[in-house]
Coordinates of C-alpha atoms and ligand atoms in Angstrom, one line a residue:
X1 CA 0.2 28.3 14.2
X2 CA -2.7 26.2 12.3
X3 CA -3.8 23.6 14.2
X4 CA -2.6 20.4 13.2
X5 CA -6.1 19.8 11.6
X6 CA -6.0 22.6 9.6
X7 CA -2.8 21.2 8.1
X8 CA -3.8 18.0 7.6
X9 CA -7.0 19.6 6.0
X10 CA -4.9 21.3 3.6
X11 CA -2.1 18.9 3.0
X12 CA -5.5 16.3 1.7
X13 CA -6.9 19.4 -0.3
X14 CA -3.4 20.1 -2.4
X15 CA -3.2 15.7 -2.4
X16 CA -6.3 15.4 -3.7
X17 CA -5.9 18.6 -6.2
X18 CA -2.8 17.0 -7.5
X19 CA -4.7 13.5 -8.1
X20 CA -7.3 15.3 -9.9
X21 CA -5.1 17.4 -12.2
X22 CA -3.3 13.9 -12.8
X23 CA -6.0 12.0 -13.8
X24 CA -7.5 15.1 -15.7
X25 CA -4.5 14.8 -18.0
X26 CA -4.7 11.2 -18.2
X27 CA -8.2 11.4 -19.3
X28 CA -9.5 9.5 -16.1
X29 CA -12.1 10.0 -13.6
X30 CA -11.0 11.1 -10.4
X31 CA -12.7 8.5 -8.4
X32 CA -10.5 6.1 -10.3
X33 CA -7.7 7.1 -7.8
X34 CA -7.8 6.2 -4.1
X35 CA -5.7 8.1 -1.9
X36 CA -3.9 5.9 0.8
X37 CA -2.7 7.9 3.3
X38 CA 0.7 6.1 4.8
X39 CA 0.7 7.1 8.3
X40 CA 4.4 5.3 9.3
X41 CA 6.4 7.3 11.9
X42 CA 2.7 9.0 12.6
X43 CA 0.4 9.1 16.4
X44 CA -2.9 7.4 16.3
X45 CA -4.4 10.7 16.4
X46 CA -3.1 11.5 12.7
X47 CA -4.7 8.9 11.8
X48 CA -8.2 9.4 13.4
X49 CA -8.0 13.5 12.1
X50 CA -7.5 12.1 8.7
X51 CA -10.2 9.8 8.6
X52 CA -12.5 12.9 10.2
X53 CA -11.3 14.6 6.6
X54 CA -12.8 11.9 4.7
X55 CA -9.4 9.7 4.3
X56 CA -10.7 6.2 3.8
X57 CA -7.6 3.9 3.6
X58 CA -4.3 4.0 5.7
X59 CA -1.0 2.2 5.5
X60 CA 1.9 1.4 7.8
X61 CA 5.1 -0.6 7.1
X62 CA 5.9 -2.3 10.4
X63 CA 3.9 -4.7 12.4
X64 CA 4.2 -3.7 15.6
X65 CA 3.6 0.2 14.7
X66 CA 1.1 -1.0 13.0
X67 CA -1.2 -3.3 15.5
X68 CA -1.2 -0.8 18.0
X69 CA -2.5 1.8 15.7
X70 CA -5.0 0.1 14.4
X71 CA -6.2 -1.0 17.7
X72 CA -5.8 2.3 18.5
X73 CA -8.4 3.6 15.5
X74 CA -10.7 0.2 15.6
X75 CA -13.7 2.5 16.1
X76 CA -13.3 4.2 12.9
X77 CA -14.4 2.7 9.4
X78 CA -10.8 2.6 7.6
X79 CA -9.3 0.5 5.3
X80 CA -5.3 -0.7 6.3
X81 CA -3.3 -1.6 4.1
X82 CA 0.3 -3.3 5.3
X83 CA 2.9 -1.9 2.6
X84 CA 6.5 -2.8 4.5
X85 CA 8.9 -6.0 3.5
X86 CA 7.0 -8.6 5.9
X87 CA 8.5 -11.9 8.0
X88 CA 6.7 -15.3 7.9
X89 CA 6.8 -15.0 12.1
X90 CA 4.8 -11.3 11.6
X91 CA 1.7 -13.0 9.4
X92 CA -0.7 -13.5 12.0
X93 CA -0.1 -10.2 13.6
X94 CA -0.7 -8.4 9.8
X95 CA -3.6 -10.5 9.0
X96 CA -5.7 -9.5 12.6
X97 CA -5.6 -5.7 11.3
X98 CA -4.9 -5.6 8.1
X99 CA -7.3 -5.8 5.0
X100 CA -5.1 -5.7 2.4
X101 CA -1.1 -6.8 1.8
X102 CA 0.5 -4.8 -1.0
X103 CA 4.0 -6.8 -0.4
X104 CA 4.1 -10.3 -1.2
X105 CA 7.0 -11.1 -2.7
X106 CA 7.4 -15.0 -1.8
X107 CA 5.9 -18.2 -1.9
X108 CA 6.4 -18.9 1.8
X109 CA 5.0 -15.5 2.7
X110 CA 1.9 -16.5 1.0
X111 CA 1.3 -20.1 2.8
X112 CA 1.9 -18.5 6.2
X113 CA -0.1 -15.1 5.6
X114 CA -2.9 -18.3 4.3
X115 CA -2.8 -20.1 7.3
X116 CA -2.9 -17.2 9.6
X117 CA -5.9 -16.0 7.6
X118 CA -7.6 -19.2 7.6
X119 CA -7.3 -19.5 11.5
X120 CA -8.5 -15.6 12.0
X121 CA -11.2 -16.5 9.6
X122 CA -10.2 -13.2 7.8
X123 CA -10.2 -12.5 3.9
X124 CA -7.3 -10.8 3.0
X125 CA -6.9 -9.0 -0.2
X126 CA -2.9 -9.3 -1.7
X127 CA -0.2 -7.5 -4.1
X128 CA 2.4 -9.1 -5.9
X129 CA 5.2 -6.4 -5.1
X130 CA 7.4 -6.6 -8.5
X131 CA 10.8 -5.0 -8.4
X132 CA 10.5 -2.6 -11.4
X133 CA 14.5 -2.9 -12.0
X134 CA 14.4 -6.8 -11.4
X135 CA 17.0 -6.3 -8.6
X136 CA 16.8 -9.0 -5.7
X137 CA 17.0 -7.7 -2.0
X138 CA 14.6 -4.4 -1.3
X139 CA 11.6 -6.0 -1.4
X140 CA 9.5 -7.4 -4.7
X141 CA 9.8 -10.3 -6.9
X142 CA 10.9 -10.3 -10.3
X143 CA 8.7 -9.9 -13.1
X144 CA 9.6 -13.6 -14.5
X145 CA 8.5 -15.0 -10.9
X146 CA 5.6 -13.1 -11.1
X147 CA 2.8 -15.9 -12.6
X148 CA 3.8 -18.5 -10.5
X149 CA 3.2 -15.9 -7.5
X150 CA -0.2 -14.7 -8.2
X151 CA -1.3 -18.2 -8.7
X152 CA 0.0 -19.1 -5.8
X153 CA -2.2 -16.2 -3.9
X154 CA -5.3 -16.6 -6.2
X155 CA -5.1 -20.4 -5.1
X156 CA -4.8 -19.5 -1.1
X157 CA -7.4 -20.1 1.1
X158 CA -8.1 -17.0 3.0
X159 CA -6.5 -14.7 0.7
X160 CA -7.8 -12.9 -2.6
X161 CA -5.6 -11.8 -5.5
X162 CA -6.3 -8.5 -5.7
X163 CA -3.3 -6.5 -8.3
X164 CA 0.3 -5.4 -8.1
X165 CA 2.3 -3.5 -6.3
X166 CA 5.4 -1.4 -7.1
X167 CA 7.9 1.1 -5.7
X168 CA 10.0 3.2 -8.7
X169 CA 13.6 2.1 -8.4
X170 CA 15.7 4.9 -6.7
X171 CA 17.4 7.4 -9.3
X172 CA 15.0 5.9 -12.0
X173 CA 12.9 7.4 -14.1
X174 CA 9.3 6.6 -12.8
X175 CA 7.3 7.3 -15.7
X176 CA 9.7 4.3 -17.6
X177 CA 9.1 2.6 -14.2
X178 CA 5.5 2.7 -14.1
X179 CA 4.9 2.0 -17.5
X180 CA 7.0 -1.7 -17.5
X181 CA 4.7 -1.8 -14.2
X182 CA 1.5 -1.2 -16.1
X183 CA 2.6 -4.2 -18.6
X184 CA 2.9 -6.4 -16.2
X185 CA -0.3 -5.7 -14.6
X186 CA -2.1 -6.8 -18.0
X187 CA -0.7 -9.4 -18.2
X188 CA -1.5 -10.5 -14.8
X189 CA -4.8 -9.4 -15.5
X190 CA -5.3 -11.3 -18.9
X191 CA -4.7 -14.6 -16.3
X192 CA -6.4 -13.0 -13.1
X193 CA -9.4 -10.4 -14.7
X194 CA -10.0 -9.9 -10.9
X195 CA -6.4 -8.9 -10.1
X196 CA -7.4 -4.6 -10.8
X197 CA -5.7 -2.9 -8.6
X198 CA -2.4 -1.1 -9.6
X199 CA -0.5 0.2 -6.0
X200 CA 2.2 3.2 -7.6
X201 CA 2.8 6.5 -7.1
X202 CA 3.9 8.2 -3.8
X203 CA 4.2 12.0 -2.6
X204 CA 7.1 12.5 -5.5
X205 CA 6.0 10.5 -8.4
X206 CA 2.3 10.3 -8.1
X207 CA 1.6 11.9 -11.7
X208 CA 3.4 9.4 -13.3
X209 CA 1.9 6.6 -11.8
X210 CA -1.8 8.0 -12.5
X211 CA -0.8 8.2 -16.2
X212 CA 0.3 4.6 -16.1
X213 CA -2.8 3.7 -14.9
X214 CA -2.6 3.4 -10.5
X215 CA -5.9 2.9 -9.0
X216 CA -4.3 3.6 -5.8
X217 CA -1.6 6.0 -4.4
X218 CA 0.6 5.6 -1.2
X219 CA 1.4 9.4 -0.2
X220 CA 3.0 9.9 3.2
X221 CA 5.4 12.9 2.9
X222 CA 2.6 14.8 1.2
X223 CA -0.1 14.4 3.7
X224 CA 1.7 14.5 7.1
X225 CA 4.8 16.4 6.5
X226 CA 8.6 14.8 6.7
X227 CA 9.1 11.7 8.8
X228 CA 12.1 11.9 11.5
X229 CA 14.3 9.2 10.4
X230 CA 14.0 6.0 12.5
X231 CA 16.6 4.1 13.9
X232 CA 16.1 0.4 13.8
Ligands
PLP1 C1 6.7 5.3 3.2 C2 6.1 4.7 2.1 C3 5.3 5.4 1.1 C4 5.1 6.9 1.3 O1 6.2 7.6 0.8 P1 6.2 9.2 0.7 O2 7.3 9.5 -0.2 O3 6.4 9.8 2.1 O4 4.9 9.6 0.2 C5 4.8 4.7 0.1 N1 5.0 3.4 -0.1 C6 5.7 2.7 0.8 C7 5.9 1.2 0.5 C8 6.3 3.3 1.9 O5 7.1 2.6 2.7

């Protein structure tokens, strides 16, 4: 049996092999890309082997999870990113660890994860999560809500706007997905020139989002293996 190093080694290599290809094709530079490895369902031990390969950023999708792994890891210089739907109540916990929020998909979310930043004096760089097929519910705003939002964040003290964020709606075609995604991050980028960053793309549909432009991929499956499902 490889060690679990060796796996992770070679789950990064065929990752990063796979970005390259991608952006090859899409007439990018590779070090466009950043990989962000999601380490959800994951031991604190993942994470530290991963960042011994060279793995830079990290992302969970539940608070709790989340603080005590980064606790956990504090030693090591990563980047964590918080990419799960979030509550009000959770925003100082997520601002303590986390340097950037990839799913802000409310007004309200945005004055409390403000305030909480304020108080921590943190700086905390923020997504707009759009939903891609403008359905309300799993998490993202609507693409018509979408300028009101980022002003919103870009007017917060404490936070930065910093892009978009988007997950391709289930039984979708991504490449459609990630191209209305790529639209809207223009436009939010013609009112916010800051606002760069393009969060798509994850273990299955990472291609498509590097041709429509992602400047940062969230790959889980890919990188660690399958996740046990999780009872809640
Ligand atoms: C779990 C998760 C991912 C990673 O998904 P994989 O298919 O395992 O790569 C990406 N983005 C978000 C928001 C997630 O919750």
């Amino acid at each position: 049996m490889p060690s679990r190093e060796d796996q992770l080694a070679a789950n990064l290599a065929a990752v990063r092999e796979r970005v390259a290809k991608a952006c090859a094709a899409a007439g990018r530079s590779a070090d466009e890309v950043t990989v962000i490895a999601v380490t959800k369902t994951f031991p604190a031990s993942d994470v530290r082997l991963l960042a011994g390969l060279g793995v830079t950023d990290v992302a969970e999708n539940r608070d709790q999870e989340a603080s005590e792994k980064a606790a956990e890891c504090r030693d090591l210089p990563l980047t964590w990113h918080f990419v799960g739907q979030l509550q009000t109540n959770k925003a100082r916990s997520v601002v303590s660890y986390s340097d950037v929020v990839h799913s802000i998909d409310r007004e309200r979310l945005v004055t409390a994860l403000s305030g909480a930043a304020v108080r921590a004096d943190r700086s905390i760089r923020c997504l707009v999560q759009v939903a891609l097929d403008d359905a309300e519910g799993r998490g993202g705003i609507r693409s018509d809500g979408m300028p009101a939002l980022a002003d919103a964040i870009a007017s917060a003290p404490g936070l930065t706007l910093a892009g978009v964020m988007a997950v391709a709606p289930l039984g979708g075609d991504p490449a459609a997905a990630f191209a209305r995604l790529a639209e809207i991050a223009a436009a939010l980028r013609t009112a916010h020139p800051e606002a760069k960053m393009i969060s798509a793309g994850m273990s299955g549909d990472m291609e498509e989002a590097i041709a429509c432009g992602a400047t940062h991929v969230r790959v889980g499956t890919a990188l660690l293996g399958g996740r046990r499902a999780i009872v809640r």
